[in-house]
mmCIF file of C-alpha atoms and ligand atoms in Angstrom:
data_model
loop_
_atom_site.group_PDB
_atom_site.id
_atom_site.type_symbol
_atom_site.label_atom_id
_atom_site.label_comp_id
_atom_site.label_asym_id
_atom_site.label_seq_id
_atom_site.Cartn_x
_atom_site.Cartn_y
_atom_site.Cartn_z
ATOM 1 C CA UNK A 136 -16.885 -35.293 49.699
ATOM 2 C CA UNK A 137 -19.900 -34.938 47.776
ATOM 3 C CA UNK A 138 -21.351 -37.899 45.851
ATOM 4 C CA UNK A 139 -20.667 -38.282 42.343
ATOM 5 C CA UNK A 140 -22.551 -37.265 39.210
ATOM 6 C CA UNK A 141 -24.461 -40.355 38.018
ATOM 7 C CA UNK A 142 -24.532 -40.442 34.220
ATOM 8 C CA UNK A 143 -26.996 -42.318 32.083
ATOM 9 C CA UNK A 144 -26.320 -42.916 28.685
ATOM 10 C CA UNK A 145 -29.711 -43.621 26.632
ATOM 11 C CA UNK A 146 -29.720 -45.771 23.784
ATOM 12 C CA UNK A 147 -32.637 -44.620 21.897
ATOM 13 C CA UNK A 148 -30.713 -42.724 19.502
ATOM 14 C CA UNK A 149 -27.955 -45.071 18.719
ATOM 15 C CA UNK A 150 -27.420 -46.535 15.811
ATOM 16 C CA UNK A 151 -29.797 -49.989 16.291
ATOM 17 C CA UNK A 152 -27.790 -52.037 14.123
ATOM 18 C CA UNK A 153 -24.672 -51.446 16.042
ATOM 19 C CA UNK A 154 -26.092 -51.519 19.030
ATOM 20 C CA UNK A 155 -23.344 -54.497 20.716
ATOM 21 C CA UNK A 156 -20.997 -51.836 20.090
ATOM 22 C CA UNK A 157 -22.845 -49.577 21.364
ATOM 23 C CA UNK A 158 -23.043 -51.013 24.521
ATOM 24 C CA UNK A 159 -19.632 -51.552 24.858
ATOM 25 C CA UNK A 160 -18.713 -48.248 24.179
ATOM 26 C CA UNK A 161 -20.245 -47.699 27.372
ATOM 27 C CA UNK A 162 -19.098 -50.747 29.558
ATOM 28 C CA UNK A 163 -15.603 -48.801 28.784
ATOM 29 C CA UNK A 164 -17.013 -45.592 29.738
ATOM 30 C CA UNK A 165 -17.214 -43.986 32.691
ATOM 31 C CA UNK A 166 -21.299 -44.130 32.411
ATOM 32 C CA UNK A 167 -22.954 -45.206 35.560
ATOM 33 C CA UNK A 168 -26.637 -46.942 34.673
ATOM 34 C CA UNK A 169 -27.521 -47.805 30.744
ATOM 35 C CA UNK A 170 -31.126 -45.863 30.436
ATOM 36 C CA UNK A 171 -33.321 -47.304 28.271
ATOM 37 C CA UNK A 172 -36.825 -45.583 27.050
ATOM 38 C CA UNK A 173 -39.577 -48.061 26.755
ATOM 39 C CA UNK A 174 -42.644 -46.685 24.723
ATOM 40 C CA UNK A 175 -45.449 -47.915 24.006
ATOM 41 C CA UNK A 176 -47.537 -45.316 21.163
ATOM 42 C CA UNK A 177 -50.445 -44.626 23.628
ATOM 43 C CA UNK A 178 -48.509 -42.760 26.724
ATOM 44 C CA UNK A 179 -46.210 -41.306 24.200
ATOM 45 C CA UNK A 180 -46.966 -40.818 20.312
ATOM 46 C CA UNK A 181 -43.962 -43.158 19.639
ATOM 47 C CA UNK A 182 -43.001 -46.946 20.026
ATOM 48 C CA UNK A 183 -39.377 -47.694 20.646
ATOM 49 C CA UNK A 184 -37.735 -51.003 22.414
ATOM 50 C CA UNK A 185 -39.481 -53.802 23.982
ATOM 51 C CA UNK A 186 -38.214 -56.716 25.818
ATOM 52 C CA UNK A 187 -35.760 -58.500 23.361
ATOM 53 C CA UNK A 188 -33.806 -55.674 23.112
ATOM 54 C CA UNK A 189 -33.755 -55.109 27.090
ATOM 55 C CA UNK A 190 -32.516 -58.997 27.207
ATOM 56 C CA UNK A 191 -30.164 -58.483 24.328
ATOM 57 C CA UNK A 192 -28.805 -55.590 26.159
ATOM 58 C CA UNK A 193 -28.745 -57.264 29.476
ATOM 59 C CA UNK A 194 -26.428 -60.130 28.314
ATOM 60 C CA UNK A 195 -23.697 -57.737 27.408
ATOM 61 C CA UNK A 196 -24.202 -54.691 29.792
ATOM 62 C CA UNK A 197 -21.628 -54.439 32.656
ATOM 63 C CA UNK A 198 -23.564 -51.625 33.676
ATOM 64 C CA UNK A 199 -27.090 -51.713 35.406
ATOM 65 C CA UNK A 200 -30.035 -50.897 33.168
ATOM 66 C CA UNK A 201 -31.988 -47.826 33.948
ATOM 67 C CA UNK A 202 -35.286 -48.650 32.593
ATOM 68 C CA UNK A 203 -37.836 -45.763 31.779
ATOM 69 C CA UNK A 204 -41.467 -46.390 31.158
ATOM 70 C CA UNK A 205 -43.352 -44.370 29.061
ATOM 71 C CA UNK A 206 -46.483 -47.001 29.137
ATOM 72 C CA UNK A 207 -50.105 -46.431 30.490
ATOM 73 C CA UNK A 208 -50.643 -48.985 32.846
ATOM 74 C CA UNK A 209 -47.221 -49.684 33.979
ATOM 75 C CA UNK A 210 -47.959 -51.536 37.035
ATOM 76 C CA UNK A 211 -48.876 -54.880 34.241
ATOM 77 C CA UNK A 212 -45.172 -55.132 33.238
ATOM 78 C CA UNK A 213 -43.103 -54.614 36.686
ATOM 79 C CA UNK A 214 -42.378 -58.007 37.407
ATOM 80 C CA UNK A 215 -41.891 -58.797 33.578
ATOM 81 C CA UNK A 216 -39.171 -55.548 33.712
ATOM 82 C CA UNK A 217 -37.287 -56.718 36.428
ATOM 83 C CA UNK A 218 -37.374 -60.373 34.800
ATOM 84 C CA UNK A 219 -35.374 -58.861 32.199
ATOM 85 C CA UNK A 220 -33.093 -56.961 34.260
ATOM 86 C CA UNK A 221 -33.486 -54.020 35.235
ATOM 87 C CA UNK A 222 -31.804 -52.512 38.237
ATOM 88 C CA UNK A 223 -34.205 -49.212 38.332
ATOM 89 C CA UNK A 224 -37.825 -49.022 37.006
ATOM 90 C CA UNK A 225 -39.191 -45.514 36.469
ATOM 91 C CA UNK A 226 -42.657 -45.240 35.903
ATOM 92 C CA UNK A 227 -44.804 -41.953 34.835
ATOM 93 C CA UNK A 228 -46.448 -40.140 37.876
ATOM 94 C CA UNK A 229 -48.915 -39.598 34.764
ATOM 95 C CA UNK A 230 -49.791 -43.679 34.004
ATOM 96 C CA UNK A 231 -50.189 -44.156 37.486
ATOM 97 C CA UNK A 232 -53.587 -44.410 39.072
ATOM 98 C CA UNK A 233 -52.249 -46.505 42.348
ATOM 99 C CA UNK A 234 -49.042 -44.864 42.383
ATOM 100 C CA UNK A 235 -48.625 -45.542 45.965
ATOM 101 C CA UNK A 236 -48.724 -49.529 45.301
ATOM 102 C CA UNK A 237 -46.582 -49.294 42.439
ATOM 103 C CA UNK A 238 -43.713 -47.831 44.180
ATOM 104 C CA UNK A 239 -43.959 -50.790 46.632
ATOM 105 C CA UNK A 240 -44.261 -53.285 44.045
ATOM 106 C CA UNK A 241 -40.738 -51.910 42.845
ATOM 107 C CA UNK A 242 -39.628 -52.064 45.874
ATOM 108 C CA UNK A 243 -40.626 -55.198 46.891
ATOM 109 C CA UNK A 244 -39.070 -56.920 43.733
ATOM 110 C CA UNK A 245 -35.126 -55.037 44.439
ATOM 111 C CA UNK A 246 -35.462 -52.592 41.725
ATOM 112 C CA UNK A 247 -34.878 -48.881 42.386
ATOM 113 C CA UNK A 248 -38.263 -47.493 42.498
ATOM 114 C CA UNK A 249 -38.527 -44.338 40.552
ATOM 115 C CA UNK A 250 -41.170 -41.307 39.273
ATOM 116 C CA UNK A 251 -40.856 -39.319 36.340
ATOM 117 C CA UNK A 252 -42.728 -35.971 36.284
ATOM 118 C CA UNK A 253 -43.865 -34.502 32.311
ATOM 119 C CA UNK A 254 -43.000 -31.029 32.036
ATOM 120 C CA UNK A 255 -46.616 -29.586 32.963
ATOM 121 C CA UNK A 256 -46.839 -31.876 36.733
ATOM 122 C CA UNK A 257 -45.999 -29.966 39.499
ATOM 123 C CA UNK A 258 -43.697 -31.438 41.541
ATOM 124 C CA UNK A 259 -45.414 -30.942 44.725
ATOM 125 C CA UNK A 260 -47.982 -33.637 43.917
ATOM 126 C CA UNK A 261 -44.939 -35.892 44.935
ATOM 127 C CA UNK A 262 -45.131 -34.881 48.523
ATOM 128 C CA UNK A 263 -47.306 -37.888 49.715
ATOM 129 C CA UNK A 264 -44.763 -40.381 47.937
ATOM 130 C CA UNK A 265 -41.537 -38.435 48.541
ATOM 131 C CA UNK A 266 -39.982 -40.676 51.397
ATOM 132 C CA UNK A 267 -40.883 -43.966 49.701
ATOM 133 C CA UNK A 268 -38.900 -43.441 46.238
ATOM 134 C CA UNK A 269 -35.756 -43.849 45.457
ATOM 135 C CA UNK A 270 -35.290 -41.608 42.252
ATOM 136 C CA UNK A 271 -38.150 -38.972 40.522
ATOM 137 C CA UNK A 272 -37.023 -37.941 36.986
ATOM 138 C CA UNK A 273 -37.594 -34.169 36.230
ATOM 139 C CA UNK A 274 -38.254 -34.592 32.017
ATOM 140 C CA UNK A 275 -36.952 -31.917 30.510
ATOM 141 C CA UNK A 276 -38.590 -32.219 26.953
ATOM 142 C CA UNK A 277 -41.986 -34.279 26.484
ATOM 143 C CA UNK A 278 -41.830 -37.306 26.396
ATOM 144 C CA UNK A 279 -41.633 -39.796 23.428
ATOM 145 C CA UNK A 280 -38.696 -38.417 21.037
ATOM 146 C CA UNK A 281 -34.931 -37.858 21.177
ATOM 147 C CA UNK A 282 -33.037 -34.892 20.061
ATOM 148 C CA UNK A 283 -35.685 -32.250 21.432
ATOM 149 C CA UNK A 284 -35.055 -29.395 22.918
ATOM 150 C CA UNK A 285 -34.546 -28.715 27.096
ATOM 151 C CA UNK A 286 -37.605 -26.723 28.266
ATOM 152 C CA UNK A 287 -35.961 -23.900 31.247
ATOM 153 C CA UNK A 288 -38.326 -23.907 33.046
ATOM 154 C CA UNK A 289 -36.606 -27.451 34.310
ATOM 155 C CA UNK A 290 -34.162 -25.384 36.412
ATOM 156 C CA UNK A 291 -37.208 -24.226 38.944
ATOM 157 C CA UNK A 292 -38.575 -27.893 39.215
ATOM 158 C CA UNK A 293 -35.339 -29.198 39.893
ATOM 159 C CA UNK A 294 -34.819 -26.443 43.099
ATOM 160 C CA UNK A 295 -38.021 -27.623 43.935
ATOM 161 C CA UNK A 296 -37.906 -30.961 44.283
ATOM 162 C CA UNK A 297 -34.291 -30.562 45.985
ATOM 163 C CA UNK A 298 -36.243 -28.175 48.533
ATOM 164 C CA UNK A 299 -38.763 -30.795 49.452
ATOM 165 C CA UNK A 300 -36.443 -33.489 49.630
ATOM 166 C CA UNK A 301 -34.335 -31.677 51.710
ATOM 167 C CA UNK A 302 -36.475 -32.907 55.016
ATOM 168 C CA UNK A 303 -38.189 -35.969 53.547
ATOM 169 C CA UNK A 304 -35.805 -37.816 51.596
ATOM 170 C CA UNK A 305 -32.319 -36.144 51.616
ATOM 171 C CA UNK A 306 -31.152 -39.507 49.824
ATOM 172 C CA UNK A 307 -33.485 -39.190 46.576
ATOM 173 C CA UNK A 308 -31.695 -39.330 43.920
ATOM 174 C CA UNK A 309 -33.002 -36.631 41.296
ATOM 175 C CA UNK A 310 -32.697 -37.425 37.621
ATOM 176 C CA UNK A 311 -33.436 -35.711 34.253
ATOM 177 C CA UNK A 312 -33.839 -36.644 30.917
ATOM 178 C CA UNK A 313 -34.152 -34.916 27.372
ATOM 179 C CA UNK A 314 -32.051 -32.645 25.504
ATOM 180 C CA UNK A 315 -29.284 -32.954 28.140
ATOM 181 C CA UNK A 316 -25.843 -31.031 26.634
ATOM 182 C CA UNK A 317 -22.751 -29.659 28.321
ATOM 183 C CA UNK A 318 -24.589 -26.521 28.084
ATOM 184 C CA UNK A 319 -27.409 -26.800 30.484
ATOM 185 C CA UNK A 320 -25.570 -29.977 32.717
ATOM 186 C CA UNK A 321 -23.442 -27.677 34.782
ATOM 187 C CA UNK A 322 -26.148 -25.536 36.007
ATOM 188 C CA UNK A 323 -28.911 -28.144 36.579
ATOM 189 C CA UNK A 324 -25.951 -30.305 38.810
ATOM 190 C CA UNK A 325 -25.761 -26.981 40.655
ATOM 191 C CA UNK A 326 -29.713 -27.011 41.190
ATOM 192 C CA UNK A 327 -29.757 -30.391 42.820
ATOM 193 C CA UNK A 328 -29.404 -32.737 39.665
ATOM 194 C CA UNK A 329 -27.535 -35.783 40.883
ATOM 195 C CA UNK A 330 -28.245 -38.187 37.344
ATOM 196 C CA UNK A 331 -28.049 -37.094 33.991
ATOM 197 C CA UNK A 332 -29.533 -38.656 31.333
ATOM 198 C CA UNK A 333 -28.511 -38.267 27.817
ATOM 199 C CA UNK A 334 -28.880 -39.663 24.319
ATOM 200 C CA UNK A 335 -28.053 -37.438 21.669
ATOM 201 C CA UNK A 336 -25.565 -35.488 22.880
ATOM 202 C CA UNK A 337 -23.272 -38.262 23.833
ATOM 203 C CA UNK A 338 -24.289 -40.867 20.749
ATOM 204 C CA UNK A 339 -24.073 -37.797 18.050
ATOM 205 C CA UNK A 340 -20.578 -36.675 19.479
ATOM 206 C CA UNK A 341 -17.065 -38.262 18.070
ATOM 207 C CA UNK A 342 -16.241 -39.219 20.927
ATOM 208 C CA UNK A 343 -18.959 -40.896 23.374
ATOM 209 C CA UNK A 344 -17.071 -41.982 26.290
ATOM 210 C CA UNK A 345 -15.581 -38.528 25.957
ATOM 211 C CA UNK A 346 -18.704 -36.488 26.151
ATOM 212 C CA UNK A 347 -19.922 -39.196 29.206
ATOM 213 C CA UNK A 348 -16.641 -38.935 31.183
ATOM 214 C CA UNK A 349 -17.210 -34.626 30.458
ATOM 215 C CA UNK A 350 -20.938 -34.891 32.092
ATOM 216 C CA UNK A 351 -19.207 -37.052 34.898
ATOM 217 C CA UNK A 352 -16.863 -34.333 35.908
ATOM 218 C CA UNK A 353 -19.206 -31.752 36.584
ATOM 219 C CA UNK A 354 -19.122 -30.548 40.109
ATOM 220 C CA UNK A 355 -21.907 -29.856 42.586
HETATM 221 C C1 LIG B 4 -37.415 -39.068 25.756
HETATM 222 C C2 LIG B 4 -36.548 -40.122 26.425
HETATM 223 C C3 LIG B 4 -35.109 -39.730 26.588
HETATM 224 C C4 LIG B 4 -34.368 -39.407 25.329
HETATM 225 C C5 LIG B 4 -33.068 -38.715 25.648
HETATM 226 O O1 LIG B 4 -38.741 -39.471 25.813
HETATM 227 O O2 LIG B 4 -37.040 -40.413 27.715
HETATM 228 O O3 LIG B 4 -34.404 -40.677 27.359
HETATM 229 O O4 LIG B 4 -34.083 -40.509 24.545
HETATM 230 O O5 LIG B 4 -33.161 -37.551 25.050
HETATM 231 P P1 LIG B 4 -31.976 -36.845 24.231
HETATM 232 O O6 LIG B 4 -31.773 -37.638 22.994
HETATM 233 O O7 LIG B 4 -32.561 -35.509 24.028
HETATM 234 O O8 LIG B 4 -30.806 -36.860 25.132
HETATM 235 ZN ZN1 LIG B 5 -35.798 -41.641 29.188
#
């Protein structure tokens, strides 16, 4: 049987003064990984969370935290991450300028070492890396805001990646993130998507751990 869909709920567009609850909701959910979007105004034209929220998290969170780095220089605050932590760290193929090292310094600590790609990288420059990473996040908006909308053109980047895993790394696991819904989830699990990421959609519905246990049902 195939592997389940991994589902990531992100925080970023919770409600910040409930966010206990918030977590909560999704210990009791069928969620997978907690994702949580660390920004730092110069990568990304916003600031978000830092690391008293990660550790505030942390001390409630039955569910390993996803962290996602949207910082130049990344590489300064892997140990500090992992400190705090996380179970993944997913740094920007863009922030990188010893990428290679990076990875291993993931590694080396017992995080899941991941890559995220911007909309505009091609996902070929990956090749070199491929076989050393556990996880490379296709965005599917720009980076730095909920609520945005999914760019299409995600669907080919995703096949892509799949393709070139196929020989190198049949065990990556291939995440997005940004404006994730029930409508475009089914078809990007059926282009190779094995983790969905997603904010909005689940923390605007009624009914969060219904919209997560929804995304969780998808087949490949
Ligand atoms: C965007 C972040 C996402 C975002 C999720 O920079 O990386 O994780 O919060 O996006 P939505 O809210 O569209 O699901
Ligand atoms: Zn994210």
């Amino acid at each position: 049987m195939d592997k389940p869909i991994l589902v990531a709920p992100s925080i970023l567009n919770s409600d910040f003064l409930k966010l206990a609850d918030t977590v909560r909701v999704i210990n009791d959910s069928e969620a997978d990984w907690v994702h949580m979007d660390i920004m730092d105004g110069v990568f990304v034209p916003n600031i978000s969370i830092g690391f008293p929220i990660v550790d505030a998290v942390k001390k409630i969170s039955i569910k390993p935290l996803d962290v996602h780095l949207m910082i130049v220089q990344p590489e300064r605050y892997i140990q500090r991450f992992a400190r705090s932590g996380a179970s993944g760290i997913t740094v920007h193929f863009e922030a990188c300028t010893h990428l290679h090292s990076t990875i291993q310094e993931i590694k080396s600590i017992g995080c899941r070492a991941g890559v995220a790609l911007n909309p505009h990288t091609d996902v070929g420059l990956l090749k070199p890396v491929l076989k050393d990473l556990d996880l490379v996040l296709v965005m599917t908006v720009n980076p730095g805001f909920g609520g945005q909308a999914f760019i299409e053109n995600s669907y080919t980047k995703v096949k892509e990646l799949r393709e070139m895993a196929r020989s190198i790394n049949p065990a990556l696991v291939i995440q997005v993130d940004g404006g994730i819904t029930d409508n475009n989830a089914g078809r990007l699990v059926k282009v190779g998507v094995d983790c969905l990421v997603a904010g909005t959609h689940i923390f605007s519905s009624d009914d969060p751990a219904a919209a997560i246990s929804r995304l969780k049902r998808l087949e490949r």
